[in-house]
C-alpha atoms as one frame of an Amber mdcrd trajectory, in Angstrom:
protein
  53.587  -8.220  -9.941  56.455  -7.053  -7.712  59.616  -5.543  -9.148  63.062
  -7.054  -8.542  63.774  -4.189  -6.155  60.643  -5.005  -4.135  61.614  -8.695
  -3.993  65.112  -7.755  -2.756  63.502  -5.753   0.039  61.160  -8.616   0.937
  64.037 -11.109   1.012  66.010  -8.712   3.212  63.096  -8.177   5.610  62.630
 -11.932   6.093  66.369 -12.433   6.520  66.395  -9.665   9.130  63.372 -11.150
  10.922  65.150 -14.527  11.007  68.285 -12.800  12.336  66.338 -11.412  15.299
  64.476 -14.690  15.767  67.743 -16.631  15.857  69.021 -14.345  18.619  65.928
 -15.333  20.611  66.044 -19.030  19.722  62.809 -19.062  17.699  62.030 -20.185
  14.154  60.431 -17.964  11.535  59.343 -19.204   8.125  57.792 -16.661   5.790
  54.037 -17.063   5.332  52.951 -18.729   2.110  50.102 -16.275   1.576  48.607
 -13.106   2.999  46.527 -14.232   5.987  43.491 -12.648   7.584  44.631 -12.682
  11.200  41.342 -11.462  12.682  40.299 -14.873  14.092  43.670 -15.275  15.814
  43.395 -11.676  17.106  39.938 -12.355  18.565  41.501 -15.477  20.097  44.070
 -13.225  21.733  41.326 -11.025  23.198  39.517 -14.125  24.472  42.728 -15.532
  25.952  43.356 -12.202  27.662  39.885 -12.281  29.268  40.498 -15.834  30.510
  43.960 -15.275  31.977  45.831 -17.403  29.427  47.185 -14.654  27.171  50.903
 -15.462  27.467  50.478 -19.180  26.815  48.152 -18.454  23.875  50.450 -15.789
  22.443  53.598 -17.885  22.728  52.055 -20.999  21.165  50.213 -19.074  18.452
  53.363 -17.167  17.522  55.487 -20.321  17.344  52.913 -22.293  15.375  52.163
 -19.510  12.918  55.816 -18.881  12.087  56.532 -22.611  11.741  53.423 -23.054
   9.561  51.835 -25.392  12.106  48.456 -23.639  12.477  45.871 -22.167  10.121
  45.003 -18.862  11.794  41.959 -18.482   9.539  40.365 -21.668  10.925  38.178
 -20.888  13.969  38.367 -24.512  15.132  42.178 -24.510  15.011  42.238 -21.344
  17.134  39.617 -22.814  19.501  41.740 -25.951  19.840  44.779 -23.906  20.792
  42.705 -21.975  23.331  41.488 -25.245  24.839  45.082 -26.452  25.006  46.047
 -23.437  27.134  43.058 -23.773  29.449  40.281 -21.647  27.939  36.780 -22.789
  26.965  36.877 -23.569  23.221  33.094 -23.526  22.725  32.863 -20.187  24.493
  35.435 -18.833  22.064  33.354 -19.775  19.028  30.391 -17.826  20.430  32.667
 -14.909  21.401  34.182 -14.879  17.909  30.847 -14.282  16.212  29.636 -11.682
  18.705  31.445  -9.665  21.325  34.936 -10.591  20.107  34.352  -9.455  16.531
  32.880  -6.170  17.787  35.743  -5.578  20.234  38.344  -6.220  17.533  36.552
  -3.792  15.193  36.632  -1.109  17.910  40.358  -1.671  18.497  41.046  -1.508
  14.750  39.052   1.714  14.422  41.027   3.261  17.277  44.313   2.138  15.712
  43.223   3.695  12.421  42.272   6.933  14.177  45.714   6.920  15.865  47.328
   6.244  12.439  48.934   2.993  13.585  50.559   1.267  10.611  52.842  -1.416
  12.038  54.272  -2.998  15.141  55.825  -2.252  17.435  54.513   1.309  17.319
  54.436   3.719  20.233  52.952   7.210  20.332  54.298   9.492  23.049  53.153
  13.098  23.238  52.028  12.878  19.620  55.394  11.557  18.372  55.470   8.169
  16.620  58.174   5.565  17.282  57.974   2.555  14.950  60.184  -0.492  15.018
  62.389  -2.304  17.495  65.366  -0.178  16.465  63.554   2.983  17.622  63.206
   1.844  21.248  66.354   3.766  22.325  64.800   6.959  20.894  61.552   6.137
  22.693  63.470   5.798  25.968  65.102   9.188  25.380  61.680  10.749  24.801
  60.275   9.167  27.975  63.325  10.345  29.939  62.862  13.878  28.597  59.251
  13.856  29.769  60.150  12.325  33.130  57.994   9.283  32.338  60.502   6.449
  32.063  60.422   3.893  34.867
């Protein structure tokens, strides 16, 4: 139900994402549907608690964008967690309990902060959204004497 103008924008956005990915040596294929990423996000929280966040993040990112993992399948996410050194069975219990609750809290806070995309930074009430806004973010931090 999208207009031709909307499709042009979508094609551009994926081309631009691939442009940035190519600069970093990674592959990005557009998703074939709109995914519910909550299981993968709870996996990220679990990985963070178990000291394997970077390995989880890097593998999840690569596999998602190459269409090599179903992020809506708890067992696929558990398998990836096991691969990076976390307890897969523990994840399944965490997913249905503490993890789901923690993700809901984070999402509520993001909603309260009016977060609408990534990367998004809020400094002194001012929103900076998108990679191309990082130089403006640095200027703001410099002006506040907060930049390291």
